Backbone as a printed PyTorch tensor [residue, N CA C, xyz], in Angstrom:
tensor([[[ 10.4080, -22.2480,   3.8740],
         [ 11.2720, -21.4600,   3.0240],
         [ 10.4190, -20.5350,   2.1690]],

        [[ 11.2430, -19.2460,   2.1070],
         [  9.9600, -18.3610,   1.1010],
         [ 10.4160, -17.8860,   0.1930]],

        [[  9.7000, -18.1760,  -1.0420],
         [ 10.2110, -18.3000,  -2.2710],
         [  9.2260, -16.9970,  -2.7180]],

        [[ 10.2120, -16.3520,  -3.7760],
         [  9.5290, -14.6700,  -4.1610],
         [  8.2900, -14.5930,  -5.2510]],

        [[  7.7400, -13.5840,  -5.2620],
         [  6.7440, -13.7500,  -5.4380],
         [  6.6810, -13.9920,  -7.0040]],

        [[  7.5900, -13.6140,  -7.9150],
         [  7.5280, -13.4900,  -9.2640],
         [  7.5140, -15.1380,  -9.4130]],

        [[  8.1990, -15.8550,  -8.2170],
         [  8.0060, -17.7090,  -8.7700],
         [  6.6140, -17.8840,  -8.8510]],

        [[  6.0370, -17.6240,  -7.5740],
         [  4.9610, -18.3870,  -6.7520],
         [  4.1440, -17.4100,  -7.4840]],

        [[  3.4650, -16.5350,  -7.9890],
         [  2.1050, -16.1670,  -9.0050],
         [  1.9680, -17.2590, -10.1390]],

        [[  3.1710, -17.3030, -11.0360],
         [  3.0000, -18.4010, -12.0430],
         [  2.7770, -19.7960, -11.7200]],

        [[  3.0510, -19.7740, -10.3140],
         [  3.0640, -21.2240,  -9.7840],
         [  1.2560, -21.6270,  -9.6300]],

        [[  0.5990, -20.2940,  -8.7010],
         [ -0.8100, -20.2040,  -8.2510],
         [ -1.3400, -20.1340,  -8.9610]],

        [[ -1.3680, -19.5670, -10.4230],
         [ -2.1460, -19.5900, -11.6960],
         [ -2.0260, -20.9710, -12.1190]],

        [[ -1.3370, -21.8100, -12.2340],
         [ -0.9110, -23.3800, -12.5890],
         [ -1.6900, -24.0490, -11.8220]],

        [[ -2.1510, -23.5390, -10.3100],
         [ -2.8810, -24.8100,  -9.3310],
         [ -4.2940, -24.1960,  -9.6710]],

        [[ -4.9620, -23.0070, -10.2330],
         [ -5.9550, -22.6190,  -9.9450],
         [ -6.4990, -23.0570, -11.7270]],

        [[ -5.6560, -22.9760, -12.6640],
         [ -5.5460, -23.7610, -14.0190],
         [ -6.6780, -25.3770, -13.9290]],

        [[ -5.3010, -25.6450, -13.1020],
         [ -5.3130, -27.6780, -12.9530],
         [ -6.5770, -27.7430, -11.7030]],

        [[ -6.9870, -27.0390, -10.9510],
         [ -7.7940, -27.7990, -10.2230],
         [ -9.2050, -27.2570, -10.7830]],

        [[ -9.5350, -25.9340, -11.2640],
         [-10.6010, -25.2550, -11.5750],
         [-11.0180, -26.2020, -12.9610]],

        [[ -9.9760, -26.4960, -13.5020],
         [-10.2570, -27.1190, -15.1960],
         [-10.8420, -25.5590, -15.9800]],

        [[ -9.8120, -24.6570, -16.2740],
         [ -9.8780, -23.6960, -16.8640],
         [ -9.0080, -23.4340, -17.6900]],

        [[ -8.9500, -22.1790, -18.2340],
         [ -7.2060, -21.8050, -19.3180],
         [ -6.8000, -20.6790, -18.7380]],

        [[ -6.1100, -20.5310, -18.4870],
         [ -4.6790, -19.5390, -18.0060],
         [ -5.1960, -17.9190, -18.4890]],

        [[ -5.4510, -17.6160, -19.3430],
         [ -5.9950, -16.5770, -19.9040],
         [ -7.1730, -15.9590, -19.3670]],

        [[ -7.6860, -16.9740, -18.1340],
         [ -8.9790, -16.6240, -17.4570],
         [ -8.5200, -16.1410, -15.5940]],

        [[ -7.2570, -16.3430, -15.3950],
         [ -6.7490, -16.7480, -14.4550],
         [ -6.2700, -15.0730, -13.7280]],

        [[ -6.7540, -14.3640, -12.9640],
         [ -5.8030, -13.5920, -12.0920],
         [ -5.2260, -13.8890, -11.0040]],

        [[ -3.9720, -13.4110, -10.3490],
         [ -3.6800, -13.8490,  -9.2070],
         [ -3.1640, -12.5730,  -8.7170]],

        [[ -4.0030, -12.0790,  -7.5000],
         [ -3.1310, -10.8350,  -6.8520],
         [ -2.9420, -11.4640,  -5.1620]],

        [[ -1.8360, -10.9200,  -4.8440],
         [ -0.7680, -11.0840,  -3.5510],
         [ -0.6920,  -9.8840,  -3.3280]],

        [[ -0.4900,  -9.5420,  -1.9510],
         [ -0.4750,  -8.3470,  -1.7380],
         [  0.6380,  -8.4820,  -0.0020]],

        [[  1.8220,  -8.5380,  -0.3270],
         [  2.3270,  -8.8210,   0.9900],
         [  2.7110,  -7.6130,   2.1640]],

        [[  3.4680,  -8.1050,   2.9930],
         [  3.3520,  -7.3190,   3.9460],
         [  2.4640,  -6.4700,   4.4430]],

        [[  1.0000,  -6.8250,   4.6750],
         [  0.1510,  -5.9600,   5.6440],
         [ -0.5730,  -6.4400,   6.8460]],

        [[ -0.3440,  -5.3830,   7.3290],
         [ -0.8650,  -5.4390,   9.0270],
         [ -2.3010,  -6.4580,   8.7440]],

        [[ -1.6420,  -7.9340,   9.8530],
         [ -2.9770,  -8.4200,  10.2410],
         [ -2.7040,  -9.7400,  11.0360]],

        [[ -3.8890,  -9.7040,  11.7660],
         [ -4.0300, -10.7270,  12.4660],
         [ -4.7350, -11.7200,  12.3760]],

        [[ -4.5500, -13.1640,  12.8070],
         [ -5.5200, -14.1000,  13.0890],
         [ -5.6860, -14.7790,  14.0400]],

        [[ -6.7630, -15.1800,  15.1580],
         [ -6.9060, -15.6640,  15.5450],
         [ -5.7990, -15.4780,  16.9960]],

        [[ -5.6370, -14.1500,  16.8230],
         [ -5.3170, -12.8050,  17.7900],
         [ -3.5120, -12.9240,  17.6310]],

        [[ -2.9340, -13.2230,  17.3060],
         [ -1.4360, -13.5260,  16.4120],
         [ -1.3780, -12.2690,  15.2380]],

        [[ -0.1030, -12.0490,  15.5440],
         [  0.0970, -11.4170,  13.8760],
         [  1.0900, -12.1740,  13.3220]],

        [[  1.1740, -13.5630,  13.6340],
         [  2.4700, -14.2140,  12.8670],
         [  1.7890, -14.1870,  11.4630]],

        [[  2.4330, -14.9380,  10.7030],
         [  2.0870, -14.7680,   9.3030],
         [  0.9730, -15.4140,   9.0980]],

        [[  0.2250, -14.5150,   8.5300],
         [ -1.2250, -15.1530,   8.2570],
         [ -1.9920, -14.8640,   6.7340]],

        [[ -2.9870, -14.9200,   6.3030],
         [ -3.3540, -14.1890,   5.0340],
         [ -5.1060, -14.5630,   5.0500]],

        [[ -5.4830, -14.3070,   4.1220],
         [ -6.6800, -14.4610,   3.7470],
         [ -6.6360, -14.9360,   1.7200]],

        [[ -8.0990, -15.6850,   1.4290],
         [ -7.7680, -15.8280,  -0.3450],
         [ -8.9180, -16.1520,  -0.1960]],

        [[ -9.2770, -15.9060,  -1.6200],
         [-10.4550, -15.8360,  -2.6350],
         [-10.8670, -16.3440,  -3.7590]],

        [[-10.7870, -17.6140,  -3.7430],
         [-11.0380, -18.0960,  -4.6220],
         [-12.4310, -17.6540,  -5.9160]],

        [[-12.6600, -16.7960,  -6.7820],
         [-13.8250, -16.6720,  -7.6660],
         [-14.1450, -17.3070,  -9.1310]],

        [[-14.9840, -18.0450,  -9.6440],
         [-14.7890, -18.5290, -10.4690],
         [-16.3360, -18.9210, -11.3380]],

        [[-16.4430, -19.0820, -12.7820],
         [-17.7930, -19.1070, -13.3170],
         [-17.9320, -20.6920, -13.0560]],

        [[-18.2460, -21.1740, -12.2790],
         [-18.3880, -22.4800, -12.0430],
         [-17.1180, -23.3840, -11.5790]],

        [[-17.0510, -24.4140, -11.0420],
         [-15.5860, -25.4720, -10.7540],
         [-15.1290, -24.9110,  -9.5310]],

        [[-16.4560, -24.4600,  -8.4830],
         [-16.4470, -24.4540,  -7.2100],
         [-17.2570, -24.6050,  -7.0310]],

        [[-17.5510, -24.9540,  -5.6890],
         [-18.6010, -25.7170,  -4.7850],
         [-18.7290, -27.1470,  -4.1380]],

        [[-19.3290, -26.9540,  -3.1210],
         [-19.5590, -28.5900,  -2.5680],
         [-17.5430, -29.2200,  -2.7510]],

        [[-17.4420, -30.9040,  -2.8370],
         [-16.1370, -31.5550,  -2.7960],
         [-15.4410, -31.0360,  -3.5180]],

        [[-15.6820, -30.2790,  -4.7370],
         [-14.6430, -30.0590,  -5.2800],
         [-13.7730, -28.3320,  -4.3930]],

        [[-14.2010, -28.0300,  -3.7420],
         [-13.6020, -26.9710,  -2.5640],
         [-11.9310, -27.3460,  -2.0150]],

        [[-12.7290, -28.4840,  -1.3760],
         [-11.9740, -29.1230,  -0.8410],
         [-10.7270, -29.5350,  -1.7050]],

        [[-10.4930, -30.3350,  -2.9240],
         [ -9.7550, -30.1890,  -4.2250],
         [ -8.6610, -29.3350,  -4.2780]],

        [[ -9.3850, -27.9410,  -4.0730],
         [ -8.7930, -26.7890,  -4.5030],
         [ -8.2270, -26.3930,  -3.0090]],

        [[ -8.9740, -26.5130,  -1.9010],
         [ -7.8980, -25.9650,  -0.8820],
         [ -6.3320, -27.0560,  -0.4990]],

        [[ -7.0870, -28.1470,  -0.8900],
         [ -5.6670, -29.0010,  -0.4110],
         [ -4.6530, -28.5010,  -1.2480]],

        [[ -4.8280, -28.0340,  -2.0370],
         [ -3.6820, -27.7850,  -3.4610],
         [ -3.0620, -25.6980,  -3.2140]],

        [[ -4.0960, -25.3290,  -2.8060],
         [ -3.6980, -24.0700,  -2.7250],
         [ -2.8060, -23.7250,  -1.4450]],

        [[ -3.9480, -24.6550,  -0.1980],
         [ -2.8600, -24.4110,   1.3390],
         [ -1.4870, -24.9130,   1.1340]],

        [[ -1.6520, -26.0870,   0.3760],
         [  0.0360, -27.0940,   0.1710],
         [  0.9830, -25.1280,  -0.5760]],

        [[  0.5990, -24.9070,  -1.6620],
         [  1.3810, -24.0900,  -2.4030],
         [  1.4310, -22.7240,  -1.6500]],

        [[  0.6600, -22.2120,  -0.9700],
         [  0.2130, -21.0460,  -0.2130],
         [  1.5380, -21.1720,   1.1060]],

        [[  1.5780, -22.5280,   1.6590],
         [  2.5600, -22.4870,   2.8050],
         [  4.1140, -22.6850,   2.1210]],

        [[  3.9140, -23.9410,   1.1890],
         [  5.5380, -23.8760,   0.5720],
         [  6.2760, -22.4160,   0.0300]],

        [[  5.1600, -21.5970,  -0.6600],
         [  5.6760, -20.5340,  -1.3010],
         [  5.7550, -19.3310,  -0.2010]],

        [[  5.0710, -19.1830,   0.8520],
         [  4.9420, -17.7110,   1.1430],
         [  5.1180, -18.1420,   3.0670]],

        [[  5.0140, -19.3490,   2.8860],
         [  5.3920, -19.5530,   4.6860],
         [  4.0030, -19.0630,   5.7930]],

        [[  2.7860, -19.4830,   5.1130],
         [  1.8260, -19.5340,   5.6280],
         [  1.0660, -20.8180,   5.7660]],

        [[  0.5930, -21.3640,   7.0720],
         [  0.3160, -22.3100,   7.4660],
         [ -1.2990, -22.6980,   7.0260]],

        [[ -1.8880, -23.5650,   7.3780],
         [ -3.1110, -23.9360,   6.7670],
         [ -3.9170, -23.2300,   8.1210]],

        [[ -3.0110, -23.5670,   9.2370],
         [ -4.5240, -23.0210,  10.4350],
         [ -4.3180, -21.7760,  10.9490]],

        [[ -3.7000, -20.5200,   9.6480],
         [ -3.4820, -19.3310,   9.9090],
         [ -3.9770, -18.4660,   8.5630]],

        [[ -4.9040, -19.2930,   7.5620],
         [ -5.6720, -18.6040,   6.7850],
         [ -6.8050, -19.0820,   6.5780]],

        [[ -8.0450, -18.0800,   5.7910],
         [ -9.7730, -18.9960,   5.0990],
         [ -9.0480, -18.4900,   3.6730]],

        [[ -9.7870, -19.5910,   3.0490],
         [ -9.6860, -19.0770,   1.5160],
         [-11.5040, -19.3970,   1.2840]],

        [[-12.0030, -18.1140,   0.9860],
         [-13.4400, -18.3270,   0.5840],
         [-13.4540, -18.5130,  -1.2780]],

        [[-14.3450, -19.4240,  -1.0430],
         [-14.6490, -20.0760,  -2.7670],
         [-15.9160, -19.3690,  -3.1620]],

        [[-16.0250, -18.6530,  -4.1670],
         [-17.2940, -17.7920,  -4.5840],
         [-17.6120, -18.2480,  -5.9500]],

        [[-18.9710, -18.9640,  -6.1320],
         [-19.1400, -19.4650,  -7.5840],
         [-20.0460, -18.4130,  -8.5440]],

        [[-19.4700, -17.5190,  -8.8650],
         [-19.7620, -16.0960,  -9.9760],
         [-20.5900, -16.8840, -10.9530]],

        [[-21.7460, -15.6230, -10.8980],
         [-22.8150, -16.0560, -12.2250],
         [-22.1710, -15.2850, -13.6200]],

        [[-22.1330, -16.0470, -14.8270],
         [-21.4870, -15.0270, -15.8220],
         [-21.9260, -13.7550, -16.5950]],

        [[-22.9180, -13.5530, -15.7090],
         [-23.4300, -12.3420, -15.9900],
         [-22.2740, -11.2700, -14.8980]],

        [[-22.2560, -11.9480, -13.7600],
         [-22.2250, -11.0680, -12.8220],
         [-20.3790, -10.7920, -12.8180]],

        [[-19.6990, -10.6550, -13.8730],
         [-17.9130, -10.6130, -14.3860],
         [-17.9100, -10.7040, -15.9220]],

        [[-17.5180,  -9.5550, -15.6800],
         [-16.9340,  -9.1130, -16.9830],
         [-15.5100,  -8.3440, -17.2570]],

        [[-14.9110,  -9.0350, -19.0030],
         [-13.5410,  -9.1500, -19.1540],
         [-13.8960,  -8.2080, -20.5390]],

        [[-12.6100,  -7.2870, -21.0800],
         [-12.5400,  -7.2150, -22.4410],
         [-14.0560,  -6.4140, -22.4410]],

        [[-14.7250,  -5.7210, -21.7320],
         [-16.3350,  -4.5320, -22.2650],
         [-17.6010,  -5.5730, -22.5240]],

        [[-17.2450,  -6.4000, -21.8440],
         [-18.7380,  -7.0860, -21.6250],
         [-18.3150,  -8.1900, -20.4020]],

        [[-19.4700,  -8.7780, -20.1720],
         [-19.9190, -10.0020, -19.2590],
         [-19.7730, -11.2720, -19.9910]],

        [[-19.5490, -12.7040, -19.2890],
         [-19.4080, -13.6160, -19.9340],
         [-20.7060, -14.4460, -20.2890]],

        [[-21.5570, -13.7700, -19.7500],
         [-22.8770, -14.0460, -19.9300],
         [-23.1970, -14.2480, -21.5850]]])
């Protein structure tokens, strides 16, 4: 079932909140639906995600975060687990900056 997107952002900021151990205020979430693509030579519904974050990725805790994102990623938007990657990128706080500086 696919539930619109104005639910499911507040929903993905809530799982990326609770599994990252962060505050909401640190949190973006962009969706970008309907565009041409394929996976794994299919264009059924598929996506790609990005997890970035100043630490509270890497190694087991990945894993953490994908069980929680694929679960919400398929309930909300009708995408399956073996029709997306979500890459986890652990940002140095130099290297992101909010508000005219770095968190460095």
């Amino acid at each position: 079932m696919w539930i619109p997107l104005s639910s499911t952002l507040p929903l993905t900021s809530d799982v990326v909140v609770s599994t990252i151990m962060t505050c909401v205020q640190y949190v973006a979430v962009h969706v970008v639906p309907d565009q041409k693509m394929t996976f794994a030579g299919s264009d059924a519904p598929c996506g790609i995600g990005i997890l970035k974050s100043i630490g509270g990725v890497g190694g087991s805790q990945n894993n953490s975060h994908a069980k929680a994102l694929f679960a919400l990623i398929k309930d909300h938007l009708g995408i399956e687990g073996n029709r997306m990657y979500i890459e986890f990128v652990d940002i140095g706080a130099s290297d992101i900056a909010h508000n005219g500086r770095t968190f460095a």
